[in-house]
Short mmCIF file of C-alpha atoms and ligand atoms in Angstrom, two decimals:
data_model
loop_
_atom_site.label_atom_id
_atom_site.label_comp_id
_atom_site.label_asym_id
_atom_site.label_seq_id
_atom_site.Cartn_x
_atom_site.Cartn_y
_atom_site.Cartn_z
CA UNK A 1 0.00 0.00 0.00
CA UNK A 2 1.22 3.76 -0.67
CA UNK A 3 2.35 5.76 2.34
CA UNK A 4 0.83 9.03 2.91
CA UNK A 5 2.54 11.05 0.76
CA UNK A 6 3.00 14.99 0.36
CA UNK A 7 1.28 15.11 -2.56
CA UNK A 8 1.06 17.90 -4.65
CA UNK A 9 -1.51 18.74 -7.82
CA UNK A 10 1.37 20.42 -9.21
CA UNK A 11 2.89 17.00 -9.05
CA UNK A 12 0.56 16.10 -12.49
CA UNK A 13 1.73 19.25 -14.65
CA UNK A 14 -0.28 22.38 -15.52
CA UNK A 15 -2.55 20.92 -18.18
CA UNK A 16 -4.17 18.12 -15.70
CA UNK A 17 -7.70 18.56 -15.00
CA UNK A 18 -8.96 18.88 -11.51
CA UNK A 19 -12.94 18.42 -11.39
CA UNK A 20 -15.65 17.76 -9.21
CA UNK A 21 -18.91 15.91 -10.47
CA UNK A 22 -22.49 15.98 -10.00
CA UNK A 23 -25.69 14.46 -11.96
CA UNK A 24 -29.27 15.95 -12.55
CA UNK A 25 -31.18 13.12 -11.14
CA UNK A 26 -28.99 12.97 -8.09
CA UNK A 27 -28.73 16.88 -7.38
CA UNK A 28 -30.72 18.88 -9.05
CA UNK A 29 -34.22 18.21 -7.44
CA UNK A 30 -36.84 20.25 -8.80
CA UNK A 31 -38.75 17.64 -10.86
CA UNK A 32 -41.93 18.90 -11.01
CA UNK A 33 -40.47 22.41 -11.42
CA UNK A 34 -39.60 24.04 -14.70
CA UNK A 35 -41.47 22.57 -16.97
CA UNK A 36 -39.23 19.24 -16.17
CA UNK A 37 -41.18 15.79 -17.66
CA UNK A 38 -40.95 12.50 -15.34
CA UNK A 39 -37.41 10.33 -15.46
CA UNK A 40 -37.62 6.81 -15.11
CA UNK A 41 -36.11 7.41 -11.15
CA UNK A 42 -38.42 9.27 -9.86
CA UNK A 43 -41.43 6.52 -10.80
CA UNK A 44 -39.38 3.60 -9.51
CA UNK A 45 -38.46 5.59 -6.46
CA UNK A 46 -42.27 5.63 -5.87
CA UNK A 47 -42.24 1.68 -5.53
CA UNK A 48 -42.28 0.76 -2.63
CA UNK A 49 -38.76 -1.63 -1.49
CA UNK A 50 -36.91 -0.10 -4.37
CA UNK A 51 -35.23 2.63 -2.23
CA UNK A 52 -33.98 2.28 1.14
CA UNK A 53 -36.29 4.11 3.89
CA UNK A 54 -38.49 5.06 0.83
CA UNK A 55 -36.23 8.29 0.06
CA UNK A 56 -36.94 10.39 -3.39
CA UNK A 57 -34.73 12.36 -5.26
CA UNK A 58 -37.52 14.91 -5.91
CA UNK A 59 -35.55 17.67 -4.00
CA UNK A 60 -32.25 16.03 -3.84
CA UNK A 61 -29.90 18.27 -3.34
CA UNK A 62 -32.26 21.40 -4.46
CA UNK A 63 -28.94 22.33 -7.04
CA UNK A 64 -31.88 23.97 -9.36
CA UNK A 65 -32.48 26.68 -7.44
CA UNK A 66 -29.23 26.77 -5.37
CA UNK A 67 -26.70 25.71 -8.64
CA UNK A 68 -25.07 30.10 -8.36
CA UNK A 69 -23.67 28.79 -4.35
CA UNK A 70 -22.82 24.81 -5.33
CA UNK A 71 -20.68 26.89 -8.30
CA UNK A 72 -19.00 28.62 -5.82
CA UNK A 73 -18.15 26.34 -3.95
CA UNK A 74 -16.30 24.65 -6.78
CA UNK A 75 -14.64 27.38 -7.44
CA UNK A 76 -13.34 27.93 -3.53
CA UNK A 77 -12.70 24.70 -3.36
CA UNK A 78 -10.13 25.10 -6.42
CA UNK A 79 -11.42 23.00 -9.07
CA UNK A 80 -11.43 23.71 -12.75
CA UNK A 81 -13.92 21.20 -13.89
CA UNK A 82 -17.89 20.69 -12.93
CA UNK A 83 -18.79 18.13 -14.65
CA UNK A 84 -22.32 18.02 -14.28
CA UNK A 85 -25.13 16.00 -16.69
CA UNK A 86 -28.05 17.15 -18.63
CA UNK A 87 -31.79 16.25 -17.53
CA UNK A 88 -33.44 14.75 -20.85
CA UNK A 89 -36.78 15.08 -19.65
CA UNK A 90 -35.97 18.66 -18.60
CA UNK A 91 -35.04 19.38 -22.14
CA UNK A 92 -37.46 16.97 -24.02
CA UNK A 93 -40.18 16.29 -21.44
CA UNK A 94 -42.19 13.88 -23.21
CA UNK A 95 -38.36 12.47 -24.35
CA UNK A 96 -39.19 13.61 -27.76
CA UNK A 97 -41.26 16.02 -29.10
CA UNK A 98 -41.73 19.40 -27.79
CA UNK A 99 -38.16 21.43 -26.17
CA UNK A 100 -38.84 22.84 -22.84
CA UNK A 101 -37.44 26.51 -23.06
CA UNK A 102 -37.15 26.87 -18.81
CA UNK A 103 -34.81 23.27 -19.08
CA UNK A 104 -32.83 24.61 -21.71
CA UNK A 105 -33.16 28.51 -19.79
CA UNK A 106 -31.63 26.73 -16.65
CA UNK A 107 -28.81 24.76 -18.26
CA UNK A 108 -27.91 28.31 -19.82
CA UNK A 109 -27.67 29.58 -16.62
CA UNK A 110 -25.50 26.95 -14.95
CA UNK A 111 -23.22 27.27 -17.67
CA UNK A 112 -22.82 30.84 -17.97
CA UNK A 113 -22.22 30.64 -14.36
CA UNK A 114 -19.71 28.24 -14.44
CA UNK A 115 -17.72 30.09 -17.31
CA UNK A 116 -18.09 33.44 -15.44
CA UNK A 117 -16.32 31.71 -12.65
CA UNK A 118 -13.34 30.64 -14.78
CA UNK A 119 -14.91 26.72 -14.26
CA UNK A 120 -14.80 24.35 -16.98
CA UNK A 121 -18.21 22.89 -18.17
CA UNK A 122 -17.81 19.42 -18.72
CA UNK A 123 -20.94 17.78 -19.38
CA UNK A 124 -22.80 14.82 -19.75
CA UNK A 125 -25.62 13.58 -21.66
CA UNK A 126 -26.77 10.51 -20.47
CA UNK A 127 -26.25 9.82 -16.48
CA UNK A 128 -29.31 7.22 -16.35
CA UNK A 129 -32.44 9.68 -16.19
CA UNK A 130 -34.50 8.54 -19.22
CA UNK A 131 -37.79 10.36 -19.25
CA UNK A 132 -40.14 8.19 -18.55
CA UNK A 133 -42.38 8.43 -21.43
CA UNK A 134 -39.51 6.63 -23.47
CA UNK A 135 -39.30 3.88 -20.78
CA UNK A 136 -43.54 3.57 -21.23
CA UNK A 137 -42.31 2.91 -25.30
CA UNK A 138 -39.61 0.34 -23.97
CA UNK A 139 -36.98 2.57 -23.15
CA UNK A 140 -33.07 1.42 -23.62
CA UNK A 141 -34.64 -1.97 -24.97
CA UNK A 142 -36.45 0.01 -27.85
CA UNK A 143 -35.17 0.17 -31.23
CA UNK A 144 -36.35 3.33 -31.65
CA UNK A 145 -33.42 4.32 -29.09
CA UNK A 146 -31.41 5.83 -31.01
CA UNK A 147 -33.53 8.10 -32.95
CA UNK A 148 -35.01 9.71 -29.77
CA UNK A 149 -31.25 9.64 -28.18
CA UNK A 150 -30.42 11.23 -31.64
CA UNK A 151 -32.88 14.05 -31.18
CA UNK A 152 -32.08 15.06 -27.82
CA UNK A 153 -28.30 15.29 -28.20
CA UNK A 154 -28.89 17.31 -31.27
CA UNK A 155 -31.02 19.73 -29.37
CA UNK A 156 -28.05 19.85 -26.74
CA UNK A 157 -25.29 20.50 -29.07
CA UNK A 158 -27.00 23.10 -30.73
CA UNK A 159 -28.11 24.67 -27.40
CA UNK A 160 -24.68 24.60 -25.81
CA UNK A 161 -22.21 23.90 -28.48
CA UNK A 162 -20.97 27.48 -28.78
CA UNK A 163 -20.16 27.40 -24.53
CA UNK A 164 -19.38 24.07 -23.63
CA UNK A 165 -16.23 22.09 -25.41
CA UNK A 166 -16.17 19.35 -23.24
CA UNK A 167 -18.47 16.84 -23.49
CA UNK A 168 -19.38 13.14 -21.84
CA UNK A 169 -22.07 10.76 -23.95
CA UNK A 170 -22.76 8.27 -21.77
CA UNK A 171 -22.27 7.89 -18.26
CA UNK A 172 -21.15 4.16 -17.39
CA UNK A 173 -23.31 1.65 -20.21
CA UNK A 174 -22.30 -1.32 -18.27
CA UNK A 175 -24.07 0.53 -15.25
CA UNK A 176 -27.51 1.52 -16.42
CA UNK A 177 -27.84 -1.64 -18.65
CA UNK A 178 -27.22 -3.81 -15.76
CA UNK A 179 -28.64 -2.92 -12.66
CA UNK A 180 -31.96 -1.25 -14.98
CA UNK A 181 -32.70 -4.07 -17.36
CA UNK A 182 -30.43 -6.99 -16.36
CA UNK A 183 -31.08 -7.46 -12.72
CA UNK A 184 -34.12 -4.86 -12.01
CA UNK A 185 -32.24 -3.16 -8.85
CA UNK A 186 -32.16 0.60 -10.40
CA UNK A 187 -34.78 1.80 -12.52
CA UNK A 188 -36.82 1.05 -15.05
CA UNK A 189 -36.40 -2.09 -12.57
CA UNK A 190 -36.83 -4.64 -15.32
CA UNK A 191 -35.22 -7.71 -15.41
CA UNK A 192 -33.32 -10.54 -17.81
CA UNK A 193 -31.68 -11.29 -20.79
CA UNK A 194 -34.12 -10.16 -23.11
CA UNK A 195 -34.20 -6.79 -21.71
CA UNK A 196 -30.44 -6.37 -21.05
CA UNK A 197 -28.58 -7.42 -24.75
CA UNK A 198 -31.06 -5.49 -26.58
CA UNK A 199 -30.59 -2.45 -24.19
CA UNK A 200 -26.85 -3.45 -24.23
CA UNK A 201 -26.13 -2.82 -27.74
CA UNK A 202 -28.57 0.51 -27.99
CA UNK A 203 -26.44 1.66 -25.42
CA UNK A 204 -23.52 0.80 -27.50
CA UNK A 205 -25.20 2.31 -30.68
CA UNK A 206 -26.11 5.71 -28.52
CA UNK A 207 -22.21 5.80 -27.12
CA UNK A 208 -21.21 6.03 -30.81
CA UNK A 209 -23.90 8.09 -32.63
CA UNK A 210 -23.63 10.94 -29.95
CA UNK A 211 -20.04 11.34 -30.13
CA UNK A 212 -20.77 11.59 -34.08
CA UNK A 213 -23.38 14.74 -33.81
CA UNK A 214 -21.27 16.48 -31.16
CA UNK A 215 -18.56 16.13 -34.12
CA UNK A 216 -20.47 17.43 -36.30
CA UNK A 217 -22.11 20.55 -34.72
CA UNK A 218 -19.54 21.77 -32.33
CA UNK A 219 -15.63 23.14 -33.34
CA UNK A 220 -13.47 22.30 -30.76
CA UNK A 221 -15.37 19.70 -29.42
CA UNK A 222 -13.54 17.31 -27.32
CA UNK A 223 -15.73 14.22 -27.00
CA UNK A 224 -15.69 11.25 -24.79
CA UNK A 225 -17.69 8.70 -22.91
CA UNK A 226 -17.01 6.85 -19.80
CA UNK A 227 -17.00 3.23 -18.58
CA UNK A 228 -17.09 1.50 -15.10
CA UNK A 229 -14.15 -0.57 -15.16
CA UNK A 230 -13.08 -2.71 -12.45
CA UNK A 231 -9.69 -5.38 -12.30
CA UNK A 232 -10.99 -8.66 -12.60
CA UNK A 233 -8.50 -11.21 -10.42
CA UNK A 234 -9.06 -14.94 -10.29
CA UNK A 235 -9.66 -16.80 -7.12
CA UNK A 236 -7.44 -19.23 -7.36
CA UNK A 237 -4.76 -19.71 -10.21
CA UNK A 238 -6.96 -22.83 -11.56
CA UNK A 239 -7.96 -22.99 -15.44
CA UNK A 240 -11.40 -22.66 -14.64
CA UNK A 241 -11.48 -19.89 -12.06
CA UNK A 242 -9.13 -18.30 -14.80
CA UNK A 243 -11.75 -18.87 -17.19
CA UNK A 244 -14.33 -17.11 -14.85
CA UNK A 245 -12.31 -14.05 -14.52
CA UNK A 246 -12.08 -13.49 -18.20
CA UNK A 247 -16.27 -14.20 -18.70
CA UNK A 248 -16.39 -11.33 -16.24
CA UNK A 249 -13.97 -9.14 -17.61
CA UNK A 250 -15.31 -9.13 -21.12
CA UNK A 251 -18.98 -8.10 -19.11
CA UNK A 252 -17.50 -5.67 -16.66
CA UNK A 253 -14.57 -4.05 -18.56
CA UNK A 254 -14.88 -5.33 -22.71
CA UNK A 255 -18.30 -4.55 -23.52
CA UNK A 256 -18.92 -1.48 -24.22
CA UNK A 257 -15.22 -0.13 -25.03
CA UNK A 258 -14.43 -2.46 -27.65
CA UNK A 259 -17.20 -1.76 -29.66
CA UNK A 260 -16.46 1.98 -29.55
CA UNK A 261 -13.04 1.33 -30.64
CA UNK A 262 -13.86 -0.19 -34.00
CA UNK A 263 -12.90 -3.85 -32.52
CA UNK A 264 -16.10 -5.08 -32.65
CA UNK A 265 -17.87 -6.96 -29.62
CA UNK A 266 -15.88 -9.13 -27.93
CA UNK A 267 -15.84 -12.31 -29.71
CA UNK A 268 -14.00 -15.19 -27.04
CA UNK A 269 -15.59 -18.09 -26.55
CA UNK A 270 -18.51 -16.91 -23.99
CA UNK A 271 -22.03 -17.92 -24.24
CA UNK A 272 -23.43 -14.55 -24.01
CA UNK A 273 -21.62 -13.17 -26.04
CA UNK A 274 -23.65 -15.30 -28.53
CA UNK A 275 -26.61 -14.87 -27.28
CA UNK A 276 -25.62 -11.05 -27.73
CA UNK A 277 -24.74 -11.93 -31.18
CA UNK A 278 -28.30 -13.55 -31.53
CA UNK A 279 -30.08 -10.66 -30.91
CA UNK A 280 -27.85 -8.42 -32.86
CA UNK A 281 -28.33 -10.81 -36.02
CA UNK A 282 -31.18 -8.53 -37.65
CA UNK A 283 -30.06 -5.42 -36.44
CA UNK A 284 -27.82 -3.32 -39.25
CA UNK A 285 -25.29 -0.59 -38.97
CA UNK A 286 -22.67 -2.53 -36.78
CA UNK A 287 -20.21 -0.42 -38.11
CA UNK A 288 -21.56 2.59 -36.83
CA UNK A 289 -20.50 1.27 -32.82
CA UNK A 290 -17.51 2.52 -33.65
CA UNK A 291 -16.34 6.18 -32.87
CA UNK A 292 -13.16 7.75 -32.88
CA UNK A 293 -13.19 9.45 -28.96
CA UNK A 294 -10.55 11.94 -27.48
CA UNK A 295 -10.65 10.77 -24.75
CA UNK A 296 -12.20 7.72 -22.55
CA UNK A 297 -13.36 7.90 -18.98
CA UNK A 298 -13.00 5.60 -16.23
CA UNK A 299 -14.66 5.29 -13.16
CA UNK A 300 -13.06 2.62 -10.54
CA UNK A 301 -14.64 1.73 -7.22
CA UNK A 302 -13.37 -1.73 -6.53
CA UNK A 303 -11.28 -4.63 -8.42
CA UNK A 304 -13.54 -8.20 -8.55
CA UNK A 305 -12.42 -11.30 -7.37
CA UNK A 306 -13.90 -14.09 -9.24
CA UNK A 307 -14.18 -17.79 -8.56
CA UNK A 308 -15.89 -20.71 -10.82
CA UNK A 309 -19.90 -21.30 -9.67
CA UNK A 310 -21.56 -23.77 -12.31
CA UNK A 311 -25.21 -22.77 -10.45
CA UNK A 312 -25.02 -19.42 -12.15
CA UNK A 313 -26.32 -19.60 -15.62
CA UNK A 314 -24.55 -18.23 -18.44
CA UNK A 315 -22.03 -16.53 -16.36
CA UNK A 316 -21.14 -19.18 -13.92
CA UNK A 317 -19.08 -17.16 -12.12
CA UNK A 318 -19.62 -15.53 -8.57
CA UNK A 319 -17.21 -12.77 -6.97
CA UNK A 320 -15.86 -13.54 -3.44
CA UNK A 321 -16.44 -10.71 -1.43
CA UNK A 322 -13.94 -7.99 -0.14
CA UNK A 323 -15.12 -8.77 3.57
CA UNK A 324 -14.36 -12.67 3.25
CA UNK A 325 -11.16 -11.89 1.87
CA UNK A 326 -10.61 -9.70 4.95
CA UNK A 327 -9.78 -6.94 2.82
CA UNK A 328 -10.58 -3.03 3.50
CA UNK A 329 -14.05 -2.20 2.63
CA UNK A 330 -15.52 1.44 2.32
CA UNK A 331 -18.94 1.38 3.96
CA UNK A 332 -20.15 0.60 0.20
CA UNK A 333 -18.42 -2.58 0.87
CA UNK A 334 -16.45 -1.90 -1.96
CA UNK A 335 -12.67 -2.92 -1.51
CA UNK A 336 -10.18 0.07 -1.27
CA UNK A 337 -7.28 -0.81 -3.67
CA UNK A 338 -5.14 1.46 -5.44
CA UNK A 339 -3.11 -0.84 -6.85
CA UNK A 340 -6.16 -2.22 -8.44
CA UNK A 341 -6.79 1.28 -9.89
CA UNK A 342 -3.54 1.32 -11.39
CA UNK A 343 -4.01 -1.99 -12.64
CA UNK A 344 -6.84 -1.26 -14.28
CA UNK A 345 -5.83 2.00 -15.85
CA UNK A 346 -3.02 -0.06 -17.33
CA UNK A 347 -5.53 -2.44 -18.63
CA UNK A 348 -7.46 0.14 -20.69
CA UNK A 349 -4.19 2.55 -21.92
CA UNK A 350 -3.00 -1.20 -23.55
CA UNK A 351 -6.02 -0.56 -26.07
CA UNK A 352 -4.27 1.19 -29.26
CA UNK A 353 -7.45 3.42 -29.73
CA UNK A 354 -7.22 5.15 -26.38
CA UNK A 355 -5.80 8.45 -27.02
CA UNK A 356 -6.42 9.93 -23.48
CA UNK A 357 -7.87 8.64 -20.08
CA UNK A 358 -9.52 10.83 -18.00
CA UNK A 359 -10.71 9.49 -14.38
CA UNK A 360 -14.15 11.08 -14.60
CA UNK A 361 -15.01 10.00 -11.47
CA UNK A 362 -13.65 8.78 -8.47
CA UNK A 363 -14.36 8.59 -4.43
CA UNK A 364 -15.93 7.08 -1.22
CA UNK A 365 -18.87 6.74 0.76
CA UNK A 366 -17.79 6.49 4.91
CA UNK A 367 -20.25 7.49 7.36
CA UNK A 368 -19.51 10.78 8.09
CA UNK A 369 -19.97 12.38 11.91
CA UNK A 370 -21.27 15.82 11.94
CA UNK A 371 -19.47 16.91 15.44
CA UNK A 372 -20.20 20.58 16.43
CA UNK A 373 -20.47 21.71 12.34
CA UNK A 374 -17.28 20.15 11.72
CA UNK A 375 -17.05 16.44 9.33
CA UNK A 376 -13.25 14.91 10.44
CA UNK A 377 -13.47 12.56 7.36
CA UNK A 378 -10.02 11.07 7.62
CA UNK A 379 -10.89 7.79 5.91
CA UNK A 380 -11.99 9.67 2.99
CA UNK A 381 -8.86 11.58 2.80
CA UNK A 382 -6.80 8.12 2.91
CA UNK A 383 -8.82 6.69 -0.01
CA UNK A 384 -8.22 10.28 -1.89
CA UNK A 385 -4.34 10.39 -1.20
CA UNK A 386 -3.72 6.72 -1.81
CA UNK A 387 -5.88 6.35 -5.25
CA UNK A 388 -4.22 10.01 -6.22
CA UNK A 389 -0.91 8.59 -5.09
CA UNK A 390 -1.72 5.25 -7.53
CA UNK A 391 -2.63 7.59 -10.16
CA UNK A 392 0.39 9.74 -10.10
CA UNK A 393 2.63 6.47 -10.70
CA UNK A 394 -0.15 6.19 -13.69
CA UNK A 395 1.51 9.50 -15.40
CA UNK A 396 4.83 8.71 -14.19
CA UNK A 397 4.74 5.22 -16.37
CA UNK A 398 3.80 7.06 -19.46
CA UNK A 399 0.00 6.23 -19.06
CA UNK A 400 -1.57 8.69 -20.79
CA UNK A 401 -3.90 9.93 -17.21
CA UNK A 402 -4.96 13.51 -18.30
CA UNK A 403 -7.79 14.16 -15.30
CA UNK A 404 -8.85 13.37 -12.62
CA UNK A 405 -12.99 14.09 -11.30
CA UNK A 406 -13.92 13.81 -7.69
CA UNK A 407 -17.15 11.98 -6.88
CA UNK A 408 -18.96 13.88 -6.11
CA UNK A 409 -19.36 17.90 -4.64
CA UNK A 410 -21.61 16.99 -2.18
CA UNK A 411 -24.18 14.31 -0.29
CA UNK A 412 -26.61 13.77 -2.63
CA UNK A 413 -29.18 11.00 -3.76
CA UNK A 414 -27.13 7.49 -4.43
CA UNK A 415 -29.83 6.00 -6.40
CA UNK A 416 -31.30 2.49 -4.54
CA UNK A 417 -29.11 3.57 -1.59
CA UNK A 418 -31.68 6.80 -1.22
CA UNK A 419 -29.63 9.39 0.86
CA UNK A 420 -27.48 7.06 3.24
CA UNK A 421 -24.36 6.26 1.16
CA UNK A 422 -22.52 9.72 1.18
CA UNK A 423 -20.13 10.06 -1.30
CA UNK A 424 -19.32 14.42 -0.82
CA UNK A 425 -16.73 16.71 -0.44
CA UNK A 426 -19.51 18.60 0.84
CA UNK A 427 -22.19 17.05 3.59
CA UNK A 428 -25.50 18.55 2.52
CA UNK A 429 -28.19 18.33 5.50
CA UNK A 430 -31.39 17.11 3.65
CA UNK A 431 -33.66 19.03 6.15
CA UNK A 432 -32.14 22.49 5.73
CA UNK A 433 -30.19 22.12 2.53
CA UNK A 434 -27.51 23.70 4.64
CA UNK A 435 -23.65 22.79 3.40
CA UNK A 436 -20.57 22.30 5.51
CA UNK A 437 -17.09 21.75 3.56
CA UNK A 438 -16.30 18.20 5.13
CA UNK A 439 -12.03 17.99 5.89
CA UNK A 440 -11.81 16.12 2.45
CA UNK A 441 -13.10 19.07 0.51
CA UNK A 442 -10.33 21.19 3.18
CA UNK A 443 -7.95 18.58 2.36
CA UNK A 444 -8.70 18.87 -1.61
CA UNK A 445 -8.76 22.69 -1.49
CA UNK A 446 -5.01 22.78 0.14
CA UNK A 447 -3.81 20.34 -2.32
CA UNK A 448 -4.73 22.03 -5.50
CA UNK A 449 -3.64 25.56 -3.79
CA UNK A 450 -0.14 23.76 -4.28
C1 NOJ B 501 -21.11 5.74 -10.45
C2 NOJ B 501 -22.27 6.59 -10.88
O1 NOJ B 501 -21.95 7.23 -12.08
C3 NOJ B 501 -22.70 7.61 -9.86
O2 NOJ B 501 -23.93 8.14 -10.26
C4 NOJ B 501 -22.74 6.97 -8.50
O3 NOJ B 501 -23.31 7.81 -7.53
C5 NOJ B 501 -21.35 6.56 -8.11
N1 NOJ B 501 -20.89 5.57 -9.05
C6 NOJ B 501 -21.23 5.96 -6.71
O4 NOJ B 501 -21.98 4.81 -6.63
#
């Protein structure tokens, strides 16, 4: 493991990017407000068991009417990049259709602020909030996917395109796909194989197609997308847990990059990837998964540690948790290992196609203790110096790291986790909307002052 280190930002060079990232369905709030149509979140928050103690992201974080002070805080915090997503159903409320001038008014606003402030806008179009009335049509399983996702990016780009430069298509496929139409625990909620290749390879279609009409519509554009990735180590040494670990890596880590390289899906001998295959058969313009990015992002929580199962169809694989290996666990659950970021970065610079990585987000949920308006969040400190520390051996090895984004500004809504897994620089009190820097953001703000 990495000592604590005196580390520096200046350590990365002048033209790394420091940022800090949010997402509408997790901050913003306001969804009845504004003119703002439905997302599939807030109807699956309404059912009941889907969110712990019931929690809703209708207010969230309240950003919508409180985005001028979040922005400022970014700024005194010392970051040069919010990245921050785009609401589709605050833009297109019915999905398609008829453009909501107060969405499009309000995502003016937040980026006027942020360039007033000297803050790059780095935004993304996708982070999970379809509008619902695409869901009611079969959402991500549709193929009428990427027409509507076609229509709405277009709007953005021609909205924004003259401000913003920077710009994220899809926020983790592997993510949305698989815990909204694989195994049902994030919204829409639905569940199987049926739902998840078709959605898969929409997805895949969407990650492509978007980066092509930001090309198209904005100079200077620099266009990328990100993944979830995650190091994928085998159990044991044996052939077959071996085998397990590679199933799992082509599903965790191959899926959706591949693709957008030009490589094609992966092709190894792995029964879904036929099945995949299967449902592609009718479905044309393969060619068209492939787009030529600037830059890729990654977002690592945890490696995987895979073993053999032969009771889990298809996959038949199982991970072996971080807690039986006796390993350090954020209050996720999620193993902390640096080395395993590394590892993983190394994995994905290998690819020919990568130009540029940039680690577009990155962070830790520990309970926090408010004591006397003061948040003494050591731990998360640790996991920031240590995965900063892994990173910085990343540039020093000729990886080609050119960011790195904080998850996230503040306490906001994690998704099925409602409001308890707190993730922020910032520790937002739900009742009063009230924010108090926690030591990380302190720490965060001294170490980019350097
Ligand atoms: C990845 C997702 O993009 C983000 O929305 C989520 O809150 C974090 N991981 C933490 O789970």
């Amino acid at each position: 493991m990495f000592n604590q280190l005196n580390l520096k930002a200046s350590d990365f060079g002048n033209d790394f990017l420091w940022g800090v990232v949010t997402a509408a369905a997790q901050n913003e709030g306001a969804a009845k407000i504004g003119g703002r149509g439905p997302s599939i979140w807030d109807e699956f928050a309404r059912k009941v068991g889907k969110i712990k103690s019931g929690h809703q992201p209708t207010v969230a974080c309240d950003f919508y009417h409180r985005y001028k002070d979040d922005l400022l805080l970014v700024k005194a915090l010392g970051f040069r990049v919010f990245r921050f997503s785009i609401s589709w159903s605050r833009i297109l409320p019915e999905g398609t259709g008829k453009v909501n001038p107060e969405g499009i008014l309000f995502y003016h606003q937040v980026i006027d602020e942020c360039l007033q402030l000297g803050l790059i806008p780095f935004v993304t179009l996708y982070h999970w909030d379809l509008p619902l009335a695409l869901e009611k049509q079969g959402g991500w399983t549709s193929t009428h996917m990427l027409k509507w996702f076609t229509r709405y990016v277009q709007v953005c780009v021609k909205e924004f395109g003259d401000k913003v430069k920077h710009w994220i298509v899809l926020n983790e496929p592997m993510g949305f796909t698989s815990l909204g139409y694989m195994i049902g625990k994030h919204a829409p909620g639905k569940i199987g194989l049926s739902n998840f290749l078709p959605a898969v390879h929409n997805a895949v279609m969407a990650q492509a197609e978007g980066g092509r009409i930001i090309r198209t519509h904005v100079s200077g554009a620099v266009i990328g997308t990100s993944f979830s990735c995650s190091e994928i180590i085998p159990f044991t040494q044996s052939e077959k847990d071996r085998a397990a670990a590679k199933r799992i890596d082509i599903l965790l880590n191959r899926l959706f990059i591949e693709p957008a390289l030009g490589l094609g899906y992966p092709s190894d001998d792995f029964l879904l990837m036929d099945k995949l295959y299967l449902h592609n058969k009718a479905w044309k313009y393969k060619e068209r998964m492939h787009f030529d990015f600037d830059f890729i992002g990654l977002q690592n929580y945890f490696p995987v540690v895979v073993k053999y199962n032969a009771m889990i169809p298809i996959i038949q694989a199982t991970d072996v948790s971080a807690k039986r290996r006796k390993q350090p666990v954020t209050d996720m659950g999620w193993e902390i290992n640096p080395n395993s970021f590394y590892n993983i970065i190394e994995q994905f610079a290998a690819y020919k196609g990568v130009k540029k990585i940039i680690i577009s987000e990155s962070g830790a949920y520990f309970k926090d203790k408010l004591v006397a308006g003061v948040i003494n969040d050591q731990q998360r400190i640790d996991y920031y110096q240590q995965f900063l520390q892994a990173l910085l051996k990343a540039q020093k090895n000729k990886l080609p790291v050119a960011g790195y984004f904080a998850w996230t500004l503040m306490d906001n809504f994690e998704w099925s986790e409602g409001y308890h897994a707190k993730f922020g620089l910032v520790h937002v009190d739900f009742t009063t909307q009230l924010r108090t820097v926690k030591a990380s953001g302190h720490w965060f703000r001294q170490f980019l002052a350097q």
